[in-house]
Short mmCIF file of C-alpha atoms and ligand atoms in Angstrom, two decimals:
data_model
loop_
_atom_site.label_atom_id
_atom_site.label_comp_id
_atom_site.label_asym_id
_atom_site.label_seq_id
_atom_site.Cartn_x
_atom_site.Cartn_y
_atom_site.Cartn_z
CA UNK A 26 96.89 103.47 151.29
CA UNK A 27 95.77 100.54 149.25
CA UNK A 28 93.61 101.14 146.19
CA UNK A 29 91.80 98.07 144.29
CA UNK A 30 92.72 99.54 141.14
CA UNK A 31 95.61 101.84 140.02
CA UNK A 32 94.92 104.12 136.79
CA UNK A 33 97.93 105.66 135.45
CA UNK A 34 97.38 107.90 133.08
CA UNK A 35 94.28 110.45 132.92
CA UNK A 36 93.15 111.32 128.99
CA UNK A 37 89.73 110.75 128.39
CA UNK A 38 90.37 106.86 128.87
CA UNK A 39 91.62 106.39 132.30
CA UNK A 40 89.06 109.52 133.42
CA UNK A 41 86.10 107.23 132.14
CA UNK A 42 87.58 103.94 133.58
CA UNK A 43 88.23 105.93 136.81
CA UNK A 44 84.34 107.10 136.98
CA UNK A 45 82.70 103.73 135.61
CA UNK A 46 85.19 101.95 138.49
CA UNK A 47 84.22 104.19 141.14
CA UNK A 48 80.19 103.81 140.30
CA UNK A 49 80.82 99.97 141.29
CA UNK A 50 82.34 100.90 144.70
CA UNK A 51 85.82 99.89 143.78
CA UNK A 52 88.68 101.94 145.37
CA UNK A 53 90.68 103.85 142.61
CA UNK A 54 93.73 106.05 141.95
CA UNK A 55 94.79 108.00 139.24
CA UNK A 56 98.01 109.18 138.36
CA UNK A 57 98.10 111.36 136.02
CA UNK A 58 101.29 113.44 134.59
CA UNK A 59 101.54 117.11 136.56
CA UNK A 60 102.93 119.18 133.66
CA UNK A 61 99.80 121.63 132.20
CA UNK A 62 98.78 120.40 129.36
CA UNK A 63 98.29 122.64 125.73
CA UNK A 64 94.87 123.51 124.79
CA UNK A 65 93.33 120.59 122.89
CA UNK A 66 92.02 121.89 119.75
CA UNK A 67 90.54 118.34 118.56
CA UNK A 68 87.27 117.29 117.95
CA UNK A 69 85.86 113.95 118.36
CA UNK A 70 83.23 111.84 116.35
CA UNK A 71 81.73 110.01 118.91
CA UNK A 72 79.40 106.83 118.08
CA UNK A 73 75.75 105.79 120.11
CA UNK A 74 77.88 103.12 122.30
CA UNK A 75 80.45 105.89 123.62
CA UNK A 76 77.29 108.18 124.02
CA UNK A 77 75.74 105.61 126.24
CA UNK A 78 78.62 104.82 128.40
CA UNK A 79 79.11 108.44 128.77
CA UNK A 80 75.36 109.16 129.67
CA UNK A 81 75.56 106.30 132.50
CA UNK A 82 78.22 108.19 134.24
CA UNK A 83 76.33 111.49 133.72
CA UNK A 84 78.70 113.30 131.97
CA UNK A 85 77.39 113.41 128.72
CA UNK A 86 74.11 115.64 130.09
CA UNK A 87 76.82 117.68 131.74
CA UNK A 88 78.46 118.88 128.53
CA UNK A 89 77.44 122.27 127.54
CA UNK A 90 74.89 122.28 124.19
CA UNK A 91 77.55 124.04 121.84
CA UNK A 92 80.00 121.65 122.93
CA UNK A 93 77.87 118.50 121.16
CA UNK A 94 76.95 118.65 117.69
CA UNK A 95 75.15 115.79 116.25
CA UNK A 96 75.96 114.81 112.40
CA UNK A 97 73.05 114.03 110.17
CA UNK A 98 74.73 113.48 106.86
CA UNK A 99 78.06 112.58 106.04
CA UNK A 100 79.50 113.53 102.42
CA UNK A 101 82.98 111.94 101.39
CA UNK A 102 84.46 112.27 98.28
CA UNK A 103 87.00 110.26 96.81
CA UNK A 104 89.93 111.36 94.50
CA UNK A 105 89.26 111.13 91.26
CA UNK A 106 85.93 112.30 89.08
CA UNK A 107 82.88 112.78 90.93
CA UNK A 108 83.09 109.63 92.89
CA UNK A 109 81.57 110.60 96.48
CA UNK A 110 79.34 108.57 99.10
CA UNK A 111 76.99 109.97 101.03
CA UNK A 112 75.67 108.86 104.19
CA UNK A 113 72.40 110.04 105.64
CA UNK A 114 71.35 109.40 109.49
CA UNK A 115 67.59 109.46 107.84
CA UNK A 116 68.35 107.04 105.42
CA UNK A 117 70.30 104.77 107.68
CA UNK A 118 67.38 104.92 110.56
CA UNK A 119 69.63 106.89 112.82
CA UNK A 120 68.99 110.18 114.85
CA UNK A 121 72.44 110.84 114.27
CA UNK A 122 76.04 109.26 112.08
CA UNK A 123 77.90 110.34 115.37
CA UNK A 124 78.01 113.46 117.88
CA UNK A 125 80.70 115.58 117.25
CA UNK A 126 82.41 116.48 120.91
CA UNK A 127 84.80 119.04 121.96
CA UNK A 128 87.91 117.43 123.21
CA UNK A 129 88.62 120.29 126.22
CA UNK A 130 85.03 120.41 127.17
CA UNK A 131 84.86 116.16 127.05
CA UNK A 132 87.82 116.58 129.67
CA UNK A 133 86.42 119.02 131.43
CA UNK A 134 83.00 117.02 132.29
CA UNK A 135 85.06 114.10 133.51
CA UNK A 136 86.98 116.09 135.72
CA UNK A 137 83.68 117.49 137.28
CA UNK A 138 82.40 114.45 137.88
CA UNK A 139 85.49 112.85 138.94
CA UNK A 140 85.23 115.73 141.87
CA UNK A 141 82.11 114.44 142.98
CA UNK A 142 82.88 110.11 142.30
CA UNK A 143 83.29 108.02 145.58
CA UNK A 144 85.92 106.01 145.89
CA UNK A 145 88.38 108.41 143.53
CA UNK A 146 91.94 109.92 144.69
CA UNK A 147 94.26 111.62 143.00
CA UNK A 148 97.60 110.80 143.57
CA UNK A 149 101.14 111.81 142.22
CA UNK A 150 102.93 108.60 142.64
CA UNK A 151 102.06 105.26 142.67
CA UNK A 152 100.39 103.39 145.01
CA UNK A 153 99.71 99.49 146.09
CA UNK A 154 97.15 98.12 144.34
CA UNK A 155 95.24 95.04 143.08
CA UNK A 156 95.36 96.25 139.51
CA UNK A 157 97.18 98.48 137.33
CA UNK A 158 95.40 99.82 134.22
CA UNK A 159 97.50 101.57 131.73
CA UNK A 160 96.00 104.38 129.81
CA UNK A 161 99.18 106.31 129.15
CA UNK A 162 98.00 106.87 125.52
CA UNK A 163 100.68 107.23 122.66
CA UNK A 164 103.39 108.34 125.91
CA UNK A 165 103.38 104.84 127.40
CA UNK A 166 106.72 103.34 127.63
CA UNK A 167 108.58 100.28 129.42
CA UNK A 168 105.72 97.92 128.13
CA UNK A 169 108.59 95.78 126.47
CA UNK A 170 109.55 94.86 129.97
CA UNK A 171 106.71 93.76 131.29
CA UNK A 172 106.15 90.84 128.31
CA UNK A 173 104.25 93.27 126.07
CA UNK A 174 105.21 93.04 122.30
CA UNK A 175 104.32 96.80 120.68
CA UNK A 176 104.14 96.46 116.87
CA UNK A 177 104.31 100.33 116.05
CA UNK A 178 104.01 101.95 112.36
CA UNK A 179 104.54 105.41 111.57
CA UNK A 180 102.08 106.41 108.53
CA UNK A 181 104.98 109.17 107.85
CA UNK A 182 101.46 111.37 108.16
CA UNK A 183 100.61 114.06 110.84
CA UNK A 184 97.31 114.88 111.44
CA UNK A 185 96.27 119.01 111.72
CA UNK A 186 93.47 119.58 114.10
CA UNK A 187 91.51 122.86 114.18
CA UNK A 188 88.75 125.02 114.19
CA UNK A 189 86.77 126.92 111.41
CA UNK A 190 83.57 129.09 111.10
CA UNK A 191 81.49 129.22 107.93
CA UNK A 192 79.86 131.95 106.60
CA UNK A 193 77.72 129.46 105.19
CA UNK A 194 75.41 126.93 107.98
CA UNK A 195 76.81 123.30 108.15
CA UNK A 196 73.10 122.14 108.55
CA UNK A 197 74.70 119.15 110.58
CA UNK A 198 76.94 118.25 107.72
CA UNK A 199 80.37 116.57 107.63
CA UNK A 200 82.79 116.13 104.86
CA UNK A 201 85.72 114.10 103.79
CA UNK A 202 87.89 114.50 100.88
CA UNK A 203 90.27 111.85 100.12
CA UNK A 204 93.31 113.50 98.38
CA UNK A 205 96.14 112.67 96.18
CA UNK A 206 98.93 110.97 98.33
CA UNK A 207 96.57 109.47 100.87
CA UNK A 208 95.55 112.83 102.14
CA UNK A 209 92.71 113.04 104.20
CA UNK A 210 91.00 116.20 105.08
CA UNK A 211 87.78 116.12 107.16
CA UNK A 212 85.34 119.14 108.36
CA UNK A 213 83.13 118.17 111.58
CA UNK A 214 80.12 120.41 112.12
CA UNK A 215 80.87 121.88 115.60
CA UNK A 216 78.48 124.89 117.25
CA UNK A 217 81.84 125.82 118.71
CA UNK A 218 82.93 128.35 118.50
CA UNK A 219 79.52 129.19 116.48
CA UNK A 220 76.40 127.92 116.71
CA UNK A 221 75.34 126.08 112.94
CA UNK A 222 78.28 127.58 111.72
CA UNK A 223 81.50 125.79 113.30
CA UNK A 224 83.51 123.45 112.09
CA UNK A 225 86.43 120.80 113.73
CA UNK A 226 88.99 120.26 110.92
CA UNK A 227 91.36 116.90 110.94
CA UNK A 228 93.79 117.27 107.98
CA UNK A 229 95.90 114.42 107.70
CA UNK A 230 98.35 114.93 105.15
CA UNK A 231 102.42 114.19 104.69
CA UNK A 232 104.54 115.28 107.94
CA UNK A 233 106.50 117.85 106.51
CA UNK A 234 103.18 119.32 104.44
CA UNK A 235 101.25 119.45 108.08
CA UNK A 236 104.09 120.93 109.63
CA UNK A 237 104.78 123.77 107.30
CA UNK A 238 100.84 124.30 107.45
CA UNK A 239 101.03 124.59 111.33
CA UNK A 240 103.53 127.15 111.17
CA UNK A 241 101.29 129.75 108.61
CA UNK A 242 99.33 132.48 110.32
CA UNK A 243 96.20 131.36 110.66
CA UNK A 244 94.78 133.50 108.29
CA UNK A 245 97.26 132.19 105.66
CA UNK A 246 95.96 128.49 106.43
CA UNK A 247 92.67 129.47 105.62
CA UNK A 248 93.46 130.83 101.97
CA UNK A 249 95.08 127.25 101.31
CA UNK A 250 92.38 125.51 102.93
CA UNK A 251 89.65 127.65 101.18
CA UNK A 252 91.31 126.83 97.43
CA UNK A 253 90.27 122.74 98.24
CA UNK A 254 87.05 123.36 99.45
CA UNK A 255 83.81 123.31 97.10
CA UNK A 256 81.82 126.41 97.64
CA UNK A 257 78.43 124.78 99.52
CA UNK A 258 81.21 124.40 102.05
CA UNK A 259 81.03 128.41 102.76
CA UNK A 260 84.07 131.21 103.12
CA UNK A 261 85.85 129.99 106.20
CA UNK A 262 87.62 132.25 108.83
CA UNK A 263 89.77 131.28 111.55
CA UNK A 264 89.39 130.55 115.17
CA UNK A 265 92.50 130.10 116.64
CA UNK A 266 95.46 128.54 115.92
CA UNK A 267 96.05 124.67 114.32
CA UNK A 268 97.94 121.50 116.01
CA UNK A 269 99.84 118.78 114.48
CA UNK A 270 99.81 115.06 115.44
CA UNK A 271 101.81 112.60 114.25
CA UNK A 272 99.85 109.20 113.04
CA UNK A 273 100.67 105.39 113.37
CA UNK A 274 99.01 102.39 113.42
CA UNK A 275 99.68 100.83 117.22
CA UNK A 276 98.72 97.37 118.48
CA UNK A 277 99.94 96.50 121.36
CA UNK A 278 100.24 92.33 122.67
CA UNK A 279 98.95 90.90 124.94
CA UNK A 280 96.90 93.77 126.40
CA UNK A 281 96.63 91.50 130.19
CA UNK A 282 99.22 90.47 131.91
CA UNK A 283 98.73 89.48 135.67
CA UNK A 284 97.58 92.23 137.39
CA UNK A 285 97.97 94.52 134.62
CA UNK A 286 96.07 95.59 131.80
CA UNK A 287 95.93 98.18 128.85
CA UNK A 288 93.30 100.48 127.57
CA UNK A 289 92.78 103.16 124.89
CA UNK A 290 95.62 104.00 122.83
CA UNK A 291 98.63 102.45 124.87
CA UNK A 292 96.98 99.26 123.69
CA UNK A 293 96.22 100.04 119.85
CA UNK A 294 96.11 103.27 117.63
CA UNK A 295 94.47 103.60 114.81
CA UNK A 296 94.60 106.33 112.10
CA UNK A 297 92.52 109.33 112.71
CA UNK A 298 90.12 108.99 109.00
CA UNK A 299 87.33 106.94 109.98
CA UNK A 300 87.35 109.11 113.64
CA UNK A 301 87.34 105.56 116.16
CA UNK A 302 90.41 106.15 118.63
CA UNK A 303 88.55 107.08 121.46
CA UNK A 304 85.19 105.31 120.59
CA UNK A 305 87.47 102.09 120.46
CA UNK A 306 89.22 103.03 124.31
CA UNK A 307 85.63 104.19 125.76
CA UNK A 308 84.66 100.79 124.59
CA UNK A 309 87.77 99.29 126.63
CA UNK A 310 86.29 101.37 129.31
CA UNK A 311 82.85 99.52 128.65
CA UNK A 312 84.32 96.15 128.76
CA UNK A 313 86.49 95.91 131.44
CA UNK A 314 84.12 97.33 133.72
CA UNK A 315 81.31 94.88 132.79
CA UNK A 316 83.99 92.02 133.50
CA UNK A 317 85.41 93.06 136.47
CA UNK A 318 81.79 93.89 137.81
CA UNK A 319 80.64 90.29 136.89
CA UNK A 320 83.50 88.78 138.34
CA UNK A 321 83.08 85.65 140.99
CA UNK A 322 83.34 86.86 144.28
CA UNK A 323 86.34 84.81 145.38
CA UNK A 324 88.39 85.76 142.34
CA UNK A 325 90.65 88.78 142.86
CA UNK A 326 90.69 91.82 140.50
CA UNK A 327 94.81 90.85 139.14
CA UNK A 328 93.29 87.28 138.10
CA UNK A 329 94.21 86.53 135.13
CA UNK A 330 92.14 84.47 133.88
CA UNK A 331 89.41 87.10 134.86
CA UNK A 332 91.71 89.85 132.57
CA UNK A 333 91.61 87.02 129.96
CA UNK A 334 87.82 87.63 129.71
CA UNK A 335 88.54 91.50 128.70
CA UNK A 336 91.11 90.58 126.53
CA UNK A 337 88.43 88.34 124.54
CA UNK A 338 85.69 90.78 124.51
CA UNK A 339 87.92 93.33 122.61
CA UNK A 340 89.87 91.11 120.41
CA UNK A 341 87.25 91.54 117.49
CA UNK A 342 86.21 94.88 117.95
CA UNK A 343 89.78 96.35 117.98
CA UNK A 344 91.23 93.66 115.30
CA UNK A 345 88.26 94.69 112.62
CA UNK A 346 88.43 98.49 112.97
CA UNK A 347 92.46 98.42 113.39
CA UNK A 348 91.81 96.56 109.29
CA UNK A 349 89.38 98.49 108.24
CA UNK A 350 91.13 102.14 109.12
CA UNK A 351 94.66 100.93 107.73
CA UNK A 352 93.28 99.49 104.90
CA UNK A 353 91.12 102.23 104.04
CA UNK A 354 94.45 104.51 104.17
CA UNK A 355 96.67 101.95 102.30
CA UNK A 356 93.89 101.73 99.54
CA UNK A 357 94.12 105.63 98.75
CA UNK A 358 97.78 105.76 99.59
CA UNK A 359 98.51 103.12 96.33
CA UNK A 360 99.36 105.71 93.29
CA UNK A 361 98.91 102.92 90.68
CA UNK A 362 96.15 104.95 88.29
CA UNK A 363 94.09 101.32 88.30
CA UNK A 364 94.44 101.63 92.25
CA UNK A 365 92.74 105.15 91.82
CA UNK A 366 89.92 103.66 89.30
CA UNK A 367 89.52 100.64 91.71
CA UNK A 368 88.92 103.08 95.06
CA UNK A 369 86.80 105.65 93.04
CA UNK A 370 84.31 103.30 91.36
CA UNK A 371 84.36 101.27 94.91
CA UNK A 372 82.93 104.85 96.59
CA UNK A 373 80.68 104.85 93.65
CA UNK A 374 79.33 101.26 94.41
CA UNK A 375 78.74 101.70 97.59
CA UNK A 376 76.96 105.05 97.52
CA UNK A 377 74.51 103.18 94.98
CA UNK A 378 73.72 100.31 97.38
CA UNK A 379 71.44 101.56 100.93
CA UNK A 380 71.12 98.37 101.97
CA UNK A 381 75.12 98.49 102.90
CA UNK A 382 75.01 101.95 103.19
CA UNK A 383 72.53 101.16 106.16
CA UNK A 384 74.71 98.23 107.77
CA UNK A 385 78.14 100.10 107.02
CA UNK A 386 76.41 103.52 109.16
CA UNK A 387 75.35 101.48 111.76
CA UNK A 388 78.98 99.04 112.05
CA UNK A 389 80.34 102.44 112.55
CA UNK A 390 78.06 104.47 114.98
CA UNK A 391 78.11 101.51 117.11
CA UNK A 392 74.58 101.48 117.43
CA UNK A 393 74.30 97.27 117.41
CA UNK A 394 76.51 97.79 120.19
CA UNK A 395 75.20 100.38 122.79
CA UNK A 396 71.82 98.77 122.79
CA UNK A 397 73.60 94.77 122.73
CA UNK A 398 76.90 95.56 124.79
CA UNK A 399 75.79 94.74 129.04
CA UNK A 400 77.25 98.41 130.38
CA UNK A 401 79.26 98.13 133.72
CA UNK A 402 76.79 97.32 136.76
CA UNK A 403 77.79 96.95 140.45
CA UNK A 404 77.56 93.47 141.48
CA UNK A 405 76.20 94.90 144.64
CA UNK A 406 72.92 97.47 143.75
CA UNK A 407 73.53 99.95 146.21
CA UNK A 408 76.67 100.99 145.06
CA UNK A 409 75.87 101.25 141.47
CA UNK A 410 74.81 104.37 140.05
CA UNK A 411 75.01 103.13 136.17
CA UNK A 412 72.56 100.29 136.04
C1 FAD B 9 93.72 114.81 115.18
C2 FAD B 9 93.03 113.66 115.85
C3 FAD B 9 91.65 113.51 115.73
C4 FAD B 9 91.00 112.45 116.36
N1 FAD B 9 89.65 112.33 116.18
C5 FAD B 9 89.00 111.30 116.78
C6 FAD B 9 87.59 111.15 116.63
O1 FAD B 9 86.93 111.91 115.90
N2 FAD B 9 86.96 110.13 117.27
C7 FAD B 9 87.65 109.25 118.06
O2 FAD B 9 87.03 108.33 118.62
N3 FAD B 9 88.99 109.37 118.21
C8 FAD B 9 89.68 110.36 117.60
N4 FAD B 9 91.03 110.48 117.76
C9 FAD B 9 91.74 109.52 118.63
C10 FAD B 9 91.67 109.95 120.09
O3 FAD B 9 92.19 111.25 120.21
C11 FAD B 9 92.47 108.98 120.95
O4 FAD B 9 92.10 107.66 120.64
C12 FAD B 9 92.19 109.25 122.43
O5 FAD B 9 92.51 110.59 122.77
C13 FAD B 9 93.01 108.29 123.29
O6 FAD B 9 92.78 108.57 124.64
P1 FAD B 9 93.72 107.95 125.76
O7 FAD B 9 93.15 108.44 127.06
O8 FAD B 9 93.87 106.49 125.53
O9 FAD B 9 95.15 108.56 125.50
P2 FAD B 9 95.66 110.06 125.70
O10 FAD B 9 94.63 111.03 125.31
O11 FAD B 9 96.99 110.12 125.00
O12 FAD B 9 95.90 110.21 127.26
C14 FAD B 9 96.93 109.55 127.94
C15 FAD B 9 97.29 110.36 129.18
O13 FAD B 9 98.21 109.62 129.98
C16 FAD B 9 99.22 110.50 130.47
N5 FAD B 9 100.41 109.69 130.77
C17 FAD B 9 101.26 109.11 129.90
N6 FAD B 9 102.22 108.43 130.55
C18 FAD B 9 101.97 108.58 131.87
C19 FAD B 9 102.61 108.11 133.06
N7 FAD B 9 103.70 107.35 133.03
N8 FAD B 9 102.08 108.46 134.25
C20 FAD B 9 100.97 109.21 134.33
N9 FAD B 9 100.32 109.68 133.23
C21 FAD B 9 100.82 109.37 132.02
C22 FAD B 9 99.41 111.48 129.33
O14 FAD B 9 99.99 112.67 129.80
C23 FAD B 9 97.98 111.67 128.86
O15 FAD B 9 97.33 112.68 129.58
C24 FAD B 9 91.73 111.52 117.13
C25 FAD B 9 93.11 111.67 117.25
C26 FAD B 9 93.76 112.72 116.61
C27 FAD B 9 95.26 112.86 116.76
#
């Protein structure tokens, strides 16, 4: 068998690319890894140009109500004083900051509607093809040997996902609290497991700290979490146990190579505080579809000057929000007590200006980009079931 384009590796990433592939009539594979995987615990923040792609492939529609929670204000506070910033999705001219997604159900969905995709196979090993697309995630390795420079660094941070319910309602609130020693600990309104009540928690905090916190009881998490957390926040109980992930920063060059190219977090990483891992690889997704779709129909899908075109469309995207998150995190990781004045009055400023309030909200939901960004079309209309 002979595919037209290989997709090793089957996260969320390859799934999508797999789906948005097989809606243009090309012939894919996916190899994915056979071991069951844990339960995913995480949440995602999802932004309006992830939402999109995912609608096109009708998979968002297909995720159950509880599993979607939209955010409608966003409260982060820094770490000193009462220096805080609040975003509004009213105030920014947004229905929503982002839609907070369950990661097991967002799998789920694309593995229903990979069942039902044309053109898709499963496989267990590889098999010829035109084009390999790497979405191995944070696993991939041998990329050295195939010309691709990986410039890995460890934040010496782990990141611990899980899930909370309020006696108090979230009202479609999220919250971040920058801490001392670049501690970040977020709260994601999540009607799972209870609707207006639920909440996705990303604590990323010093390795050994996270680590000792995934191995309480649950119940003894939730008394340390509790003592942080103001009281408008509610009393929170536990639903089920916490996860650990260890953070880096990951960009990975060039991400084409003849008949090769990378996607999602095998090509860059990002840490987890501003919530735009998987917005950035659905965006990959997004892109490489659109360019292999528009491709001239004498030019075959390994070209590279055709994978040069990809490469180009996410140099900018990837480059500014790979800045923005590390610097963010380097900014509240400096200990210097000016550092702490500098970061806490720069919360302040913003929160005082709407104007880049508005702009910064919208940079982030990726809302100039789901209604500017050309989603993947077939070249020929009959096969295409996104345009
Ligand atoms: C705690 C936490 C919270 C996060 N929150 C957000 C958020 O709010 N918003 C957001 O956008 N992002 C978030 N992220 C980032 C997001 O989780 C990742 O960016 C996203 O999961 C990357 O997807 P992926 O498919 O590229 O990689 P992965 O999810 O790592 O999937 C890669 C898959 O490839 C398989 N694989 C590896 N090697 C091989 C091989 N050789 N052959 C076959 N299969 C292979 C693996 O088993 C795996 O299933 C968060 C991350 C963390 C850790």
């Amino acid at each position: 068998m002979t595919v037209d384009v290989l997709i090793r590796g089957d996260g969320a990433v390859g799934r999508t690319l797999a789906l948005a592939l097989s809606h243009q009539g090309l012939r894919v594979a996916l190899l994915g890894r056979q071991a069951p995987r844990p339960a995913d615990v995480r949440a995602y923040a999802l932004n309006e140009a992830a939402q999109a792609l995912l609608q096109r492939l009708r998979v968002w529609d297909s995720l159950p109500p509880d599993a979607r929670t939209p955010v409608l204000d966003m409260q982060i506070q820094g770490d000193a004083g009462e220096a805080r910033l609040n975003f509004s999705a009213w105030q920014s001219h947004l229905t929503a900051l982002a839609t907070i997604v369950d990661a097991a159900e967002l799998d789920q969905a694309l593995d229903t509607a990979l069942r039902f995709a044309p053109h898709v196979q499963r496989v267990d090993a590889e098999v010829p093809h035109a084009l390999l697309a790497l979405c191995e995630g944070r696993e991939a390795q041998g990329l050295e040997a195939r010309g691709i420079t990986v410039r890995r660094q460890p934040y010496g941070h782990h990141a611990l996902a899980g899930r909370w319910v309020s006696d108090t309602p979230h009202q479609g609130r999220a919250w971040q609290w920058f801490r001392e020693g670049a501690e970040v600990l977020a709260l994601l309104p999540l009607d799972r497991p209870e609707a207006g009540h639920g909440y996705a928690m990303v604590w990323s905090q010093d390795a050994a700290e996270a680590q000792r916190r995934e191995a309480l009881s649950p119940e003894a998490l939730a008394a340390e979490l509790q003592a942080l957390l103001p009281p408008a926040v509610g009393t929170l109980r536990p639903a089920g146990p916490a996860r650990a992930w260890p953070l880096a920063s990951l960009q990975a060059h060039p991400i084409v190579r003849p008949g090769l190219v990378l996607l999602g977090d095998c090509a860059h990483q990002v840490h987890p505080l501003a919530g735009q891992g998987l917005n950035l690889g659905l965006a990959d997704v997004a892109d490489l579809a659109s360019v292999l779709a528009q491709r001239e129909p004498w030019r075959p899908l390994g070209d590279p000057t055709l994978l040069r075109r990809y490469e180009r469309a996410r140099a900018l995207d990837t480059w500014v929000m790979a800045r923005a998150c590390d610097g963010l995190w380097h900014g509240f990781a400096h200990a210097a007590p000016w550092a702490r004045v500098a970061r806490n009055r720069g919360l302040a400023l913003v929160d005082a200006l709407p104007p880049l309030k508005r702009w910064l909200s919208q940079q982030a939901t990726g809302s100039a980009r789901a209604s500017s960004t050309p989603l993947p079309h077939s070249s020929t209309p009959s096969t295409s079931a996104l345009s």
